[in-house]
Amino acid sequence: MVLSTGSKKIKTAIFISGTGSNLKSLINFSKRKKSPISINLIISSNKKAKGLKFAKIFNIKKKIYNFEKNILDEKRILFELKKNEISLICLAGFMKILSKDFIKNFKGKILNIHPSLLPKFKGLNTHEKAIKNNEKYSGCTVHYVNYKLDSGKIIIQKKVKIKKNDTPKILAKRVLVEEHKLYPKAISKIFNL
Ligand code: GRF
């Protein structure tokens, strides 16, 4: 459990690989007076990630690692996290699997948002799986990251009804709107706000 340090905001790093729409919603959340977090670092596994534009717009330090050499890049990231006194990591559309060693360094302090009602549909193509499975609901989940993919303790979830003519693309769009509300809610919840 991440403990708040009183009035000071918790220095947070956001890990991305793509569009960064969850990053944007977390940046907006961090700017609210009552927000417990400040976003001090953006880590991307993809130098072409569209989300990197938000680092520029909001003047947030960014670092890019392609993870070709996972162990080496994780060591570099750990160095950056310590240098920037980061104590909370939010994975937001981050497409790399972090190693056990890395996670051990931030036990209970790494969150992830996943576009399904976990434990259903871990991994990729969640919307396609939900539709193929004739589920009534899909949704999104914010959870702690542990050593098993998409399996850490669930913090909060939001159900989204699957409509008759939904395609994975249409459903993904509807779930993403809920993700942008859910991640800030999850952070407020872990800080008992
Ligand atoms: C989101 O659906 C997120 O749940 C998944 O990646 C998608 C893209 O996220 N992990 P973003 O727009 O890059 O935040």
Short mmCIF file of C-alpha atoms in Angstrom, two decimals, residues 1-191:
data_model
loop_
_atom_site.label_atom_id
_atom_site.label_comp_id
_atom_site.label_asym_id
_atom_site.label_seq_id
_atom_site.Cartn_x
_atom_site.Cartn_y
_atom_site.Cartn_z
CA MET A 1 0.00 0.00 0.00
CA VAL A 2 1.40 3.42 -0.94
CA LEU A 3 1.27 5.84 1.97
CA SER A 4 0.71 9.49 1.35
CA THR A 5 3.36 11.81 2.81
CA GLY A 6 0.93 14.32 4.29
CA SER A 7 0.59 17.57 2.34
CA LYS A 8 3.46 16.86 -0.12
CA LYS A 9 2.28 15.26 -3.35
CA ILE A 10 3.47 11.73 -4.13
CA LYS A 11 5.98 11.89 -6.99
CA THR A 12 4.61 9.66 -9.73
CA ALA A 13 5.94 8.22 -12.99
CA ILE A 14 3.61 7.22 -15.84
CA PHE A 15 4.71 4.44 -18.20
CA ILE A 16 3.29 4.54 -21.74
CA SER A 17 3.75 2.92 -25.14
CA GLY A 18 1.08 4.53 -27.30
CA THR A 19 -1.69 7.13 -27.48
CA GLY A 20 -1.38 8.25 -23.87
CA SER A 21 -5.06 9.08 -23.33
CA ASN A 22 -4.84 7.65 -19.79
CA LEU A 23 -1.64 9.66 -19.26
CA LYS A 24 -3.52 12.83 -20.22
CA SER A 25 -6.33 12.12 -17.80
CA LEU A 26 -3.81 11.45 -15.01
CA ILE A 27 -1.99 14.70 -15.79
CA ASN A 28 -5.29 16.60 -15.55
CA PHE A 29 -6.07 14.78 -12.29
CA SER A 30 -2.62 15.60 -10.85
CA LYS A 31 -3.28 19.31 -11.37
CA ARG A 32 -6.30 19.32 -9.12
CA LYS A 33 -5.61 20.87 -5.70
CA LYS A 34 -6.87 17.77 -3.87
CA SER A 35 -4.88 15.35 -6.02
CA PRO A 36 -2.40 13.30 -3.92
CA ILE A 37 0.00 12.92 -6.83
CA SER A 38 2.32 15.02 -8.98
CA ILE A 39 3.54 13.57 -12.28
CA ASN A 40 7.30 14.04 -12.42
CA LEU A 41 8.39 11.56 -15.09
CA ILE A 42 7.02 9.90 -18.22
CA ILE A 43 8.67 6.67 -19.37
CA SER A 44 7.89 5.39 -22.88
CA SER A 45 8.87 2.07 -24.45
CA ASN A 46 8.20 3.58 -27.88
CA LYS A 47 9.94 6.66 -29.26
CA LYS A 48 6.97 7.22 -31.59
CA ALA A 49 4.34 7.06 -28.85
CA LYS A 50 1.77 9.82 -29.48
CA GLY A 51 1.50 10.19 -25.72
CA LEU A 52 4.96 11.78 -25.64
CA LYS A 53 3.40 15.01 -26.88
CA PHE A 54 1.90 15.44 -23.41
CA ALA A 55 5.40 15.50 -21.91
CA LYS A 56 6.12 18.49 -24.12
CA ILE A 57 2.77 20.24 -23.61
CA PHE A 58 2.91 19.89 -19.82
CA ASN A 59 6.70 20.22 -19.55
CA ILE A 60 7.15 16.84 -17.82
CA LYS A 61 10.53 15.04 -17.95
CA LYS A 62 10.44 12.10 -20.37
CA LYS A 63 12.74 9.13 -21.00
CA ILE A 64 12.45 6.56 -23.80
CA TYR A 65 13.69 2.95 -23.56
CA ASN A 66 13.04 0.45 -26.35
CA PHE A 67 13.56 -2.55 -24.06
CA GLU A 68 15.73 -4.31 -26.63
CA LYS A 69 18.00 -5.01 -23.70
CA ASN A 70 15.32 -5.44 -21.01
CA ILE A 71 17.61 -5.88 -18.01
CA LEU A 72 19.82 -2.94 -18.94
CA ASP A 73 16.84 -0.67 -19.69
CA GLU A 74 15.13 -1.66 -16.43
CA LYS A 75 18.33 -0.75 -14.54
CA ARG A 76 18.39 2.63 -16.30
CA ILE A 77 14.73 3.18 -15.46
CA LEU A 78 15.28 2.29 -11.80
CA PHE A 79 18.11 4.83 -11.71
CA GLU A 80 15.82 7.52 -13.19
CA LEU A 81 13.02 6.65 -10.76
CA LYS A 82 15.34 6.95 -7.76
CA LYS A 83 16.93 10.14 -9.11
CA ASN A 84 13.47 11.70 -9.43
CA GLU A 85 12.34 10.37 -6.02
CA ILE A 86 9.43 8.52 -7.61
CA SER A 87 7.32 6.50 -5.19
CA LEU A 88 4.34 5.57 -7.39
CA ILE A 89 4.32 4.10 -10.90
CA CYS A 90 1.18 4.07 -13.08
CA LEU A 91 1.28 1.87 -16.18
CA ALA A 92 -1.01 3.43 -18.78
CA GLY A 93 -1.15 1.60 -22.08
CA PHE A 94 2.36 0.28 -21.35
CA MET A 95 3.05 -2.73 -23.56
CA LYS A 96 6.16 -4.23 -21.98
CA ILE A 97 6.24 -6.89 -19.26
CA LEU A 98 8.28 -5.74 -16.27
CA SER A 99 10.59 -8.30 -14.66
CA LYS A 100 10.17 -9.74 -11.16
CA ASP A 101 13.33 -7.91 -10.08
CA PHE A 102 11.96 -4.58 -11.25
CA ILE A 103 8.59 -5.12 -9.58
CA LYS A 104 10.35 -6.16 -6.36
CA ASN A 105 11.91 -2.67 -6.22
CA PHE A 106 8.44 -1.08 -6.22
CA LYS A 107 6.34 -3.71 -4.44
CA GLY A 108 2.81 -2.42 -3.87
CA LYS A 109 3.61 0.80 -5.70
CA ILE A 110 2.91 -0.08 -9.33
CA LEU A 111 -0.63 0.31 -10.68
CA ASN A 112 -2.02 -0.72 -14.05
CA ILE A 113 -5.24 -0.12 -15.92
CA HIS A 114 -6.60 -3.03 -17.93
CA PRO A 115 -9.54 -2.84 -20.36
CA SER A 116 -11.57 -5.77 -19.01
CA LEU A 117 -13.39 -6.85 -15.85
CA LEU A 118 -10.48 -8.85 -14.41
CA PRO A 119 -9.94 -11.67 -13.73
CA LYS A 120 -11.76 -12.15 -17.03
CA PHE A 121 -9.78 -11.59 -20.25
CA LYS A 122 -6.22 -10.98 -19.11
CA GLY A 123 -3.72 -10.03 -21.81
CA LEU A 124 -4.54 -8.52 -25.19
CA ASN A 125 -7.64 -8.23 -27.43
CA THR A 126 -9.92 -8.04 -24.42
CA HIS A 127 -12.86 -6.45 -26.26
CA GLU A 128 -12.82 -9.04 -29.02
CA LYS A 129 -12.77 -11.84 -26.42
CA ALA A 130 -15.67 -10.31 -24.47
CA ILE A 131 -17.82 -9.93 -27.59
CA LYS A 132 -16.94 -13.44 -28.87
CA ASN A 133 -17.83 -14.80 -25.44
CA ASN A 134 -21.28 -13.14 -25.62
CA GLU A 135 -20.61 -11.30 -22.39
CA LYS A 136 -23.33 -8.86 -21.23
CA TYR A 137 -20.69 -6.55 -19.77
CA SER A 138 -17.12 -5.52 -20.41
CA GLY A 139 -15.34 -2.77 -18.50
CA CYS A 140 -12.03 -1.74 -17.00
CA THR A 141 -9.95 -2.50 -13.94
CA VAL A 142 -7.22 -0.70 -12.01
CA HIS A 143 -5.05 -3.15 -10.09
CA TYR A 144 -1.70 -3.45 -8.33
CA VAL A 145 0.99 -5.03 -10.49
CA ASN A 146 2.46 -8.28 -9.19
CA TYR A 147 4.58 -11.00 -10.79
CA LYS A 148 1.70 -12.48 -12.79
CA LEU A 149 0.27 -10.61 -15.81
CA ASP A 150 -2.95 -8.67 -15.01
CA SER A 151 -3.31 -10.61 -11.74
CA GLY A 152 -2.52 -8.18 -8.93
CA LYS A 153 -4.99 -7.06 -6.22
CA ILE A 154 -7.92 -5.22 -7.78
CA ILE A 155 -8.39 -1.64 -6.57
CA ILE A 156 -11.49 -0.62 -8.54
CA GLN A 157 -13.55 -1.67 -11.56
CA LYS A 158 -16.21 -0.14 -13.80
CA LYS A 159 -18.71 -2.21 -15.80
CA VAL A 160 -19.64 -1.20 -19.34
CA LYS A 161 -22.65 -2.78 -21.05
CA ILE A 162 -21.89 -4.51 -24.36
CA LYS A 163 -24.43 -3.43 -26.97
CA LYS A 164 -25.88 -5.69 -29.69
CA ASN A 165 -23.93 -4.28 -32.63
CA ASP A 166 -20.71 -3.50 -30.78
CA THR A 167 -17.47 -4.14 -32.62
CA PRO A 168 -14.24 -4.41 -30.59
CA LYS A 169 -13.37 -0.89 -31.80
CA ILE A 170 -16.66 0.66 -30.72
CA LEU A 171 -16.55 -1.12 -27.36
CA ALA A 172 -12.91 -0.07 -26.81
CA LYS A 173 -13.87 3.57 -27.32
CA ARG A 174 -16.71 3.35 -24.80
CA VAL A 175 -14.52 1.58 -22.24
CA LEU A 176 -11.69 4.09 -22.72
CA VAL A 177 -14.01 6.93 -21.65
CA GLU A 178 -14.58 5.04 -18.38
CA GLU A 179 -10.85 4.32 -17.98
CA HIS A 180 -10.12 8.03 -17.96
CA LYS A 181 -12.45 8.43 -14.98
CA LEU A 182 -11.44 5.20 -13.24
CA TYR A 183 -7.69 5.70 -12.93
CA PRO A 184 -7.98 8.97 -10.96
CA LYS A 185 -10.70 7.35 -8.81
CA ALA A 186 -8.36 4.41 -8.08
CA ILE A 187 -5.57 6.74 -6.96
CA SER A 188 -7.94 8.71 -4.72
CA LYS A 189 -9.14 5.40 -3.28
CA ILE A 190 -5.66 4.09 -2.35
CA PHE A 191 -4.99 7.38 -0.58
#
